[in-house]
PDB file of C-alpha atoms and ligand atoms in Angstrom:
ATOM      1  CA  MET A   1     -22.817  16.219  -1.132  1.00  0.00           C
ATOM      2  CA  SER A   2     -25.067  14.184  -3.602  1.00  0.00           C
ATOM      3  CA  ASP A   3     -28.431  16.077  -3.240  1.00  0.00           C
ATOM      4  CA  PHE A   4     -27.477  19.313  -5.296  1.00  0.00           C
ATOM      5  CA  ASN A   5     -28.437  19.071  -8.849  1.00  0.00           C
ATOM      6  CA  ILE A   6     -28.022  21.768 -11.742  1.00  0.00           C
ATOM      7  CA  LEU A   7     -29.853  19.599 -14.036  1.00  0.00           C
ATOM      8  CA  ASP A   8     -33.442  18.740 -14.657  1.00  0.00           C
ATOM      9  CA  PRO A   9     -34.316  15.488 -12.246  1.00  0.00           C
ATOM     10  CA  ALA A  10     -35.568  13.730 -15.045  1.00  0.00           C
ATOM     11  CA  ILE A  11     -32.009  13.997 -16.590  1.00  0.00           C
ATOM     12  CA  VAL A  12     -30.445  13.212 -13.368  1.00  0.00           C
ATOM     13  CA  SER A  13     -32.588  10.216 -13.577  1.00  0.00           C
ATOM     14  CA  TYR A  14     -31.499   9.239 -17.090  1.00  0.00           C
ATOM     15  CA  LEU A  15     -27.761   9.606 -16.057  1.00  0.00           C
ATOM     16  CA  GLY A  16     -28.122   7.412 -13.081  1.00  0.00           C
ATOM     17  CA  ASP A  17     -29.779   4.973 -15.280  1.00  0.00           C
ATOM     18  CA  HIS A  18     -26.963   4.891 -17.669  1.00  0.00           C
ATOM     19  CA  SER A  19     -24.152   4.919 -15.199  1.00  0.00           C
ATOM     20  CA  ALA A  20     -22.631   1.715 -13.797  1.00  0.00           C
ATOM     21  CA  ALA A  21     -25.096   0.507 -11.038  1.00  0.00           C
ATOM     22  CA  PRO A  22     -23.790   0.639  -7.397  1.00  0.00           C
ATOM     23  CA  ASP A  23     -23.129  -3.168  -6.156  1.00  0.00           C
ATOM     24  CA  ALA A  24     -24.607  -4.721  -2.974  1.00  0.00           C
ATOM     25  CA  VAL A  25     -21.573  -3.821  -1.226  1.00  0.00           C
ATOM     26  CA  LEU A  26     -22.336   0.086  -2.296  1.00  0.00           C
ATOM     27  CA  ARG A  27     -26.015  -0.264  -1.646  1.00  0.00           C
ATOM     28  CA  ASP A  28     -25.299  -1.965   1.808  1.00  0.00           C
ATOM     29  CA  LEU A  29     -23.143   1.187   2.483  1.00  0.00           C
ATOM     30  CA  VAL A  30     -25.485   3.696   1.631  1.00  0.00           C
ATOM     31  CA  GLU A  31     -28.213   2.109   3.664  1.00  0.00           C
ATOM     32  CA  ARG A  32     -25.669   1.604   6.778  1.00  0.00           C
ATOM     33  CA  THR A  33     -24.709   5.380   6.396  1.00  0.00           C
ATOM     34  CA  ARG A  34     -28.140   6.679   6.622  1.00  0.00           C
ATOM     35  CA  ALA A  35     -29.031   4.442   9.794  1.00  0.00           C
ATOM     36  CA  ALA A  36     -25.810   5.557  11.745  1.00  0.00           C
ATOM     37  CA  THR A  37     -25.349   9.381  10.392  1.00  0.00           C
ATOM     38  CA  GLY A  38     -28.953  10.339   9.456  1.00  0.00           C
ATOM     39  CA  GLY A  39     -28.949  13.797   7.481  1.00  0.00           C
ATOM     40  CA  ARG A  40     -25.083  13.773   7.333  1.00  0.00           C
ATOM     41  CA  SER A  41     -25.335  10.859   4.632  1.00  0.00           C
ATOM     42  CA  ARG A  42     -25.862  13.733   2.234  1.00  0.00           C
ATOM     43  CA  MET A  43     -22.157  14.253   2.444  1.00  0.00           C
ATOM     44  CA  GLN A  44     -21.508  10.745   0.552  1.00  0.00           C
ATOM     45  CA  VAL A  45     -20.712  11.084  -3.623  1.00  0.00           C
ATOM     46  CA  SER A  46     -23.804  10.042  -5.311  1.00  0.00           C
ATOM     47  CA  PRO A  47     -23.810   6.423  -7.253  1.00  0.00           C
ATOM     48  CA  ASP A  48     -23.222   8.384 -10.420  1.00  0.00           C
ATOM     49  CA  GLU A  49     -20.415  10.416  -9.240  1.00  0.00           C
ATOM     50  CA  GLY A  50     -19.150   7.308  -7.553  1.00  0.00           C
ATOM     51  CA  ALA A  51     -19.093   5.401 -11.058  1.00  0.00           C
ATOM     52  CA  LEU A  52     -17.417   8.764 -12.652  1.00  0.00           C
ATOM     53  CA  LEU A  53     -14.614   8.114 -10.058  1.00  0.00           C
ATOM     54  CA  THR A  54     -13.818   4.625 -10.859  1.00  0.00           C
ATOM     55  CA  LEU A  55     -13.799   5.823 -14.485  1.00  0.00           C
ATOM     56  CA  LEU A  56     -11.270   8.498 -14.341  1.00  0.00           C
ATOM     57  CA  THR A  57      -9.150   6.451 -12.141  1.00  0.00           C
ATOM     58  CA  ARG A  58      -9.121   3.905 -14.918  1.00  0.00           C
ATOM     59  CA  LEU A  59      -8.288   6.539 -17.602  1.00  0.00           C
ATOM     60  CA  VAL A  60      -5.537   7.743 -15.571  1.00  0.00           C
ATOM     61  CA  GLY A  61      -4.125   4.516 -15.228  1.00  0.00           C
ATOM     62  CA  ALA A  62      -3.802   5.206 -11.713  1.00  0.00           C
ATOM     63  CA  ARG A  63      -1.850   2.694  -9.161  1.00  0.00           C
ATOM     64  CA  ARG A  64      -1.173   5.429  -6.184  1.00  0.00           C
ATOM     65  CA  ALA A  65      -4.266   7.608  -5.156  1.00  0.00           C
ATOM     66  CA  ILE A  66      -4.939   9.724  -1.912  1.00  0.00           C
ATOM     67  CA  GLU A  67      -8.198  10.337  -0.583  1.00  0.00           C
ATOM     68  CA  VAL A  68      -8.639  13.525   1.603  1.00  0.00           C
ATOM     69  CA  GLY A  69     -12.350  13.073   3.228  1.00  0.00           C
ATOM     70  CA  THR A  70     -13.210   9.421   3.553  1.00  0.00           C
ATOM     71  CA  PHE A  71     -16.418   9.614   5.646  1.00  0.00           C
ATOM     72  CA  THR A  72     -17.981   6.277   5.609  1.00  0.00           C
ATOM     73  CA  GLY A  73     -16.210   5.120   2.482  1.00  0.00           C
ATOM     74  CA  TYR A  74     -18.210   5.404  -0.776  1.00  0.00           C
ATOM     75  CA  SER A  75     -15.829   7.379  -2.807  1.00  0.00           C
ATOM     76  CA  SER A  76     -12.895   5.616  -1.576  1.00  0.00           C
ATOM     77  CA  ILE A  77     -14.318   2.075  -2.446  1.00  0.00           C
ATOM     78  CA  CYS A  78     -14.765   3.729  -6.195  1.00  0.00           C
ATOM     79  CA  ILE A  79     -11.637   4.594  -6.410  1.00  0.00           C
ATOM     80  CA  ALA A  80      -9.616   1.564  -5.194  1.00  0.00           C
ATOM     81  CA  ARG A  81     -11.821  -0.254  -7.701  1.00  0.00           C
ATOM     82  CA  GLY A  82     -10.673   1.760 -10.226  1.00  0.00           C
ATOM     83  CA  LEU A  83      -6.969   1.181  -9.291  1.00  0.00           C
ATOM     84  CA  GLY A  84      -4.487  -1.195 -11.336  1.00  0.00           C
ATOM     85  CA  ASP A  85      -2.849  -4.185 -10.088  1.00  0.00           C
ATOM     86  CA  GLY A  86      -1.011  -3.606  -6.826  1.00  0.00           C
ATOM     87  CA  GLY A  87      -2.773  -0.315  -6.250  1.00  0.00           C
ATOM     88  CA  ARG A  88      -2.873   1.703  -2.960  1.00  0.00           C
ATOM     89  CA  LEU A  89      -5.049   4.330  -1.934  1.00  0.00           C
ATOM     90  CA  LEU A  90      -4.371   6.364   1.124  1.00  0.00           C
ATOM     91  CA  CYS A  91      -7.299   7.684   2.851  1.00  0.00           C
ATOM     92  CA  LEU A  92      -7.360  10.876   5.382  1.00  0.00           C
ATOM     93  CA  ASP A  93      -9.884  11.799   7.674  1.00  0.00           C
ATOM     94  CA  VAL A  94     -10.230  13.441  11.243  1.00  0.00           C
ATOM     95  CA  SER A  95     -13.373  11.127  12.372  1.00  0.00           C
ATOM     96  CA  GLU A  96     -13.028   7.482  13.991  1.00  0.00           C
ATOM     97  CA  ASP A  97     -16.620   7.002  14.207  1.00  0.00           C
ATOM     98  CA  TYR A  98     -17.250   7.722  10.398  1.00  0.00           C
ATOM     99  CA  THR A  99     -14.306   5.785   9.266  1.00  0.00           C
ATOM    100  CA  ALA A 100     -15.014   2.652  11.387  1.00  0.00           C
ATOM    101  CA  ILE A 101     -18.057   2.253   9.108  1.00  0.00           C
ATOM    102  CA  ALA A 102     -15.627   2.746   6.010  1.00  0.00           C
ATOM    103  CA  ARG A 103     -13.629   0.064   7.632  1.00  0.00           C
ATOM    104  CA  ASP A 104     -16.367  -2.651   7.681  1.00  0.00           C
ATOM    105  CA  ALA A 105     -17.317  -1.508   4.078  1.00  0.00           C
ATOM    106  CA  TRP A 106     -13.394  -2.194   2.603  1.00  0.00           C
ATOM    107  CA  LEU A 107     -13.941  -5.696   4.015  1.00  0.00           C
ATOM    108  CA  ASP A 108     -16.902  -6.448   2.690  1.00  0.00           C
ATOM    109  CA  ALA A 109     -15.658  -5.085  -0.784  1.00  0.00           C
ATOM    110  CA  GLY A 110     -12.632  -7.206  -0.210  1.00  0.00           C
ATOM    111  CA  LEU A 111     -10.334  -3.949  -0.459  1.00  0.00           C
ATOM    112  CA  GLU A 112      -8.839  -3.723   2.777  1.00  0.00           C
ATOM    113  CA  ASP A 113      -5.178  -4.581   1.412  1.00  0.00           C
ATOM    114  CA  ARG A 114      -5.720  -1.768  -1.145  1.00  0.00           C
ATOM    115  CA  ILE A 115      -6.756   1.029   1.161  1.00  0.00           C
ATOM    116  CA  GLU A 116      -4.765   2.503   4.449  1.00  0.00           C
ATOM    117  CA  LEU A 117      -6.525   4.814   6.628  1.00  0.00           C
ATOM    118  CA  ARG A 118      -4.458   7.515   8.364  1.00  0.00           C
ATOM    119  CA  LEU A 119      -6.663   9.593  11.168  1.00  0.00           C
ATOM    120  CA  GLY A 120      -5.846  13.051  11.467  1.00  0.00           C
ATOM    121  CA  PRO A 121      -6.430  16.439   9.848  1.00  0.00           C
ATOM    122  CA  ALA A 122      -5.401  16.121   6.603  1.00  0.00           C
ATOM    123  CA  ILE A 123      -3.263  19.236   6.162  1.00  0.00           C
ATOM    124  CA  ASP A 124      -0.773  17.607   9.087  1.00  0.00           C
ATOM    125  CA  THR A 125      -0.728  13.988   7.730  1.00  0.00           C
ATOM    126  CA  LEU A 126      -0.066  15.377   4.255  1.00  0.00           C
ATOM    127  CA  ALA A 127       2.772  17.599   5.754  1.00  0.00           C
ATOM    128  CA  ALA A 128       4.116  14.498   7.562  1.00  0.00           C
ATOM    129  CA  LEU A 129       4.603  12.322   4.441  1.00  0.00           C
ATOM    130  CA  ALA A 130       8.251  11.613   4.145  1.00  0.00           C
ATOM    131  CA  ALA A 131      10.517  10.447   1.706  1.00  0.00           C
ATOM    132  CA  GLY A 132      10.451   6.522   1.993  1.00  0.00           C
ATOM    133  CA  ASP A 133       6.669   6.208   3.016  1.00  0.00           C
ATOM    134  CA  GLU A 134       4.755   4.590  -0.065  1.00  0.00           C
ATOM    135  CA  PHE A 135       2.798   7.932  -0.459  1.00  0.00           C
ATOM    136  CA  GLY A 136       5.877  10.170   0.335  1.00  0.00           C
ATOM    137  CA  GLY A 137       7.143  10.551  -3.114  1.00  0.00           C
ATOM    138  CA  SER A 138       6.128  12.297  -6.216  1.00  0.00           C
ATOM    139  CA  ASP A 139       4.384   9.829  -8.063  1.00  0.00           C
ATOM    140  CA  ILE A 140       0.849   9.875  -6.645  1.00  0.00           C
ATOM    141  CA  ASP A 141      -1.604   9.217 -10.025  1.00  0.00           C
ATOM    142  CA  LEU A 142      -4.745  10.658  -8.651  1.00  0.00           C
ATOM    143  CA  ALA A 143      -5.880  12.656  -5.577  1.00  0.00           C
ATOM    144  CA  PHE A 144      -9.686  13.365  -4.501  1.00  0.00           C
ATOM    145  CA  VAL A 145     -10.315  16.218  -2.365  1.00  0.00           C
ATOM    146  CA  ASP A 146     -13.691  16.087  -0.337  1.00  0.00           C
ATOM    147  CA  ALA A 147     -13.205  17.426   3.012  1.00  0.00           C
ATOM    148  CA  ASP A 148     -13.448  21.117   4.719  1.00  0.00           C
ATOM    149  CA  LYS A 149     -14.093  23.541   1.962  1.00  0.00           C
ATOM    150  CA  GLU A 150     -11.969  26.226   3.834  1.00  0.00           C
ATOM    151  CA  SER A 151      -8.782  24.271   3.469  1.00  0.00           C
ATOM    152  CA  TYR A 152      -9.362  23.457  -0.008  1.00  0.00           C
ATOM    153  CA  ALA A 153      -6.432  25.536  -1.064  1.00  0.00           C
ATOM    154  CA  ALA A 154      -3.932  24.181   1.154  1.00  0.00           C
ATOM    155  CA  TYR A 155      -4.776  20.642   0.252  1.00  0.00           C
ATOM    156  CA  TYR A 156      -4.510  21.491  -3.406  1.00  0.00           C
ATOM    157  CA  GLU A 157      -0.665  22.839  -2.719  1.00  0.00           C
ATOM    158  CA  ALA A 158       0.047  20.100  -0.391  1.00  0.00           C
ATOM    159  CA  LEU A 159      -0.971  17.532  -3.024  1.00  0.00           C
ATOM    160  CA  LEU A 160       0.537  19.608  -6.238  1.00  0.00           C
ATOM    161  CA  PRO A 161       4.224  18.219  -5.575  1.00  0.00           C
ATOM    162  CA  ARG A 162       3.095  14.709  -4.815  1.00  0.00           C
ATOM    163  CA  VAL A 163       1.183  14.106  -8.000  1.00  0.00           C
ATOM    164  CA  ARG A 164       3.249  13.240 -11.093  1.00  0.00           C
ATOM    165  CA  SER A 165       3.029  15.134 -14.356  1.00  0.00           C
ATOM    166  CA  GLY A 166       0.014  13.820 -16.382  1.00  0.00           C
ATOM    167  CA  GLY A 167      -1.947  13.054 -12.720  1.00  0.00           C
ATOM    168  CA  VAL A 168      -5.094  14.200 -11.882  1.00  0.00           C
ATOM    169  CA  ILE A 169      -6.352  16.106  -8.816  1.00  0.00           C
ATOM    170  CA  LEU A 170     -10.056  16.034  -8.292  1.00  0.00           C
ATOM    171  CA  VAL A 171     -11.632  18.282  -6.058  1.00  0.00           C
ATOM    172  CA  ASP A 172     -15.458  18.096  -4.968  1.00  0.00           C
ATOM    173  CA  ASN A 173     -18.461  20.298  -3.998  1.00  0.00           C
ATOM    174  CA  THR A 174     -16.811  23.402  -6.361  1.00  0.00           C
ATOM    175  CA  LEU A 175     -20.093  24.499  -7.280  1.00  0.00           C
ATOM    176  CA  TRP A 176     -21.281  24.767  -3.829  1.00  0.00           C
ATOM    177  CA  SER A 177     -25.046  24.560  -4.814  1.00  0.00           C
ATOM    178  CA  GLY A 178     -24.308  27.135  -7.080  1.00  0.00           C
ATOM    179  CA  ARG A 179     -23.463  29.781  -4.536  1.00  0.00           C
ATOM    180  CA  VAL A 180     -20.021  30.201  -6.048  1.00  0.00           C
ATOM    181  CA  ALA A 181     -21.436  31.940  -9.034  1.00  0.00           C
ATOM    182  CA  ALA A 182     -23.716  34.263  -7.394  1.00  0.00           C
ATOM    183  CA  PRO A 183     -22.394  37.950  -6.837  1.00  0.00           C
ATOM    184  CA  PRO A 184     -20.324  38.024  -3.589  1.00  0.00           C
ATOM    185  CA  SER A 185     -22.172  39.677  -0.498  1.00  0.00           C
ATOM    186  CA  ASP A 186     -21.430  40.171   3.155  1.00  0.00           C
ATOM    187  CA  ASP A 187     -23.595  37.284   4.155  1.00  0.00           C
ATOM    188  CA  ASP A 188     -21.733  34.660   2.106  1.00  0.00           C
ATOM    189  CA  ASP A 189     -20.454  31.865   4.605  1.00  0.00           C
ATOM    190  CA  ALA A 190     -16.694  30.986   4.787  1.00  0.00           C
ATOM    191  CA  SER A 191     -17.188  27.800   2.430  1.00  0.00           C
ATOM    192  CA  THR A 192     -18.479  30.163  -0.247  1.00  0.00           C
ATOM    193  CA  VAL A 193     -15.613  32.787   0.113  1.00  0.00           C
ATOM    194  CA  SER A 194     -13.100  29.920   0.373  1.00  0.00           C
ATOM    195  CA  LEU A 195     -14.482  27.845  -2.764  1.00  0.00           C
ATOM    196  CA  ARG A 196     -14.868  31.187  -4.661  1.00  0.00           C
ATOM    197  CA  ALA A 197     -10.994  31.977  -4.076  1.00  0.00           C
ATOM    198  CA  PHE A 198     -10.187  28.284  -4.693  1.00  0.00           C
ATOM    199  CA  ASN A 199     -11.937  27.996  -8.342  1.00  0.00           C
ATOM    200  CA  ASP A 200     -10.494  31.639  -9.218  1.00  0.00           C
ATOM    201  CA  ALA A 201      -6.674  30.294  -8.521  1.00  0.00           C
ATOM    202  CA  VAL A 202      -7.210  26.902  -9.931  1.00  0.00           C
ATOM    203  CA  ALA A 203      -8.532  28.477 -13.341  1.00  0.00           C
ATOM    204  CA  THR A 204      -5.556  30.605 -13.484  1.00  0.00           C
ATOM    205  CA  ASP A 205      -2.688  28.484 -12.607  1.00  0.00           C
ATOM    206  CA  ASP A 206      -0.446  27.819 -15.269  1.00  0.00           C
ATOM    207  CA  ARG A 207       0.813  24.667 -13.618  1.00  0.00           C
ATOM    208  CA  VAL A 208      -2.425  22.888 -14.633  1.00  0.00           C
ATOM    209  CA  ASP A 209      -5.047  22.175 -16.784  1.00  0.00           C
ATOM    210  CA  SER A 210      -8.873  22.424 -15.432  1.00  0.00           C
ATOM    211  CA  PHE A 211     -12.178  22.459 -15.618  1.00  0.00           C
ATOM    212  CA  ILE A 212     -15.205  22.340 -13.249  1.00  0.00           C
ATOM    213  CA  LEU A 213     -17.873  19.235 -14.431  1.00  0.00           C
ATOM    214  CA  PRO A 214     -21.143  20.258 -13.670  1.00  0.00           C
ATOM    215  CA  VAL A 215     -21.682  16.980 -12.004  1.00  0.00           C
ATOM    216  CA  ARG A 216     -23.737  17.260  -8.856  1.00  0.00           C
ATOM    217  CA  ASP A 217     -22.301  19.714  -6.653  1.00  0.00           C
ATOM    218  CA  GLY A 218     -19.445  20.373  -9.101  1.00  0.00           C
ATOM    219  CA  LEU A 219     -16.374  18.236  -9.735  1.00  0.00           C
ATOM    220  CA  THR A 220     -13.031  19.864 -10.681  1.00  0.00           C
ATOM    221  CA  LEU A 221     -10.839  17.946 -12.895  1.00  0.00           C
ATOM    222  CA  ILE A 222      -7.276  19.312 -12.637  1.00  0.00           C
ATOM    223  CA  ARG A 223      -4.640  17.763 -14.700  1.00  0.00           C
ATOM    224  CA  ILE A 224      -0.803  18.384 -13.377  1.00  0.00           C
ATOM    225  CA  SER A 225       1.004  19.624 -16.504  1.00  0.00           C
ATOM    226  CA  THR A 226       4.463  20.814 -14.717  1.00  0.00           C
TER     227      THR A 226
HETATM  228  C1  SAM B 301     -18.089  15.170   2.309  1.00  0.00           C
HETATM  229  S1  SAM B 301     -17.258  14.017   3.671  1.00  0.00           S
HETATM  230  C2  SAM B 301     -16.431  12.794   2.715  1.00  0.00           C
HETATM  231  C3  SAM B 301     -17.703  12.015   1.758  1.00  0.00           C
HETATM  232  C4  SAM B 301     -17.078  10.653   1.186  1.00  0.00           C
HETATM  233  N1  SAM B 301     -15.835  11.219   0.303  1.00  0.00           N
HETATM  234  C5  SAM B 301     -17.845   9.756   0.537  1.00  0.00           C
HETATM  235  O1  SAM B 301     -17.938   9.598  -0.389  1.00  0.00           O
HETATM  236  O2  SAM B 301     -18.510   9.252   1.697  1.00  0.00           O
HETATM  237  C6  SAM B 301     -16.242  14.880   4.193  1.00  0.00           C
HETATM  238  C7  SAM B 301     -15.268  14.163   5.213  1.00  0.00           C
HETATM  239  O3  SAM B 301     -13.959  15.109   5.868  1.00  0.00           O
HETATM  240  C8  SAM B 301     -13.723  14.921   6.894  1.00  0.00           C
HETATM  241  N2  SAM B 301     -12.946  16.101   7.381  1.00  0.00           N
HETATM  242  C9  SAM B 301     -13.437  17.178   7.908  1.00  0.00           C
HETATM  243  N3  SAM B 301     -12.421  18.118   7.983  1.00  0.00           N
HETATM  244  C10 SAM B 301     -11.388  17.472   7.736  1.00  0.00           C
HETATM  245  C11 SAM B 301     -10.025  17.649   8.449  1.00  0.00           C
HETATM  246  N4  SAM B 301      -9.652  18.913   8.720  1.00  0.00           N
HETATM  247  N5  SAM B 301      -8.938  16.646   8.017  1.00  0.00           N
HETATM  248  C12 SAM B 301      -9.641  15.604   7.281  1.00  0.00           C
HETATM  249  N6  SAM B 301     -10.677  15.410   7.382  1.00  0.00           N
HETATM  250  C13 SAM B 301     -11.649  16.192   7.750  1.00  0.00           C
HETATM  251  C14 SAM B 301     -15.123  14.444   7.950  1.00  0.00           C
HETATM  252  O4  SAM B 301     -14.908  14.203   8.933  1.00  0.00           O
HETATM  253  C15 SAM B 301     -16.225  14.005   6.506  1.00  0.00           C
HETATM  254  O5  SAM B 301     -15.837  12.227   6.864  1.00  0.00           O
END
């Protein structure tokens, strides 16, 4: 989600002015998403977070990537643009309607050969990845998780054996508008409870090095060390 910010709005604006600006394809996608999905367009990653995704993908030297939660395609375009020569991104989502917009945007961006979409519950698609599938080995360089929060722990465990040593898993919304940092209460929603447990588990997981970047709604950067 792009509208939560820990930072002062003036600083957010300054950061936006000093990160790679979205091009016409991404600007058009923002408009199309708003027109087609209304308030749900808030689920799209923000332009500054998108620029960070491209940068991190390049930093890792990624050629194989998996995205869990594609929506209308903003983050997938940012990741696909950061992949090296011959790079490929597998996108997972349940929504035919949202991803129809993504497919159009991939064509507009000239990325249709780099991105493959598989529809269905992401946990099932990940479990079904078999040896011989181009995304079925243990050589994924980068994964980005931005889907249903209650399943984050399951996505993490499904992705860990697939990501190579030194590769990264990026997980969005891990600050959940700051709610994870509030004292636990009986009124906490399921996503808050799940994200708190997820953050606690990752912070003490000796298979990885991790840090919650206070970017927008929180972006956890996880480097696989096993
Ligand atoms: C926050 S949005 C993703 C936003 C996207 N990263 C972007 O930048 O536009 C979450 C997406 O997760 C998808 N989703 C929710 N539950 C899912 C599940 N169980 N399996 C796969 N996708 C799921 C939704 O359909 C939605 O498109």
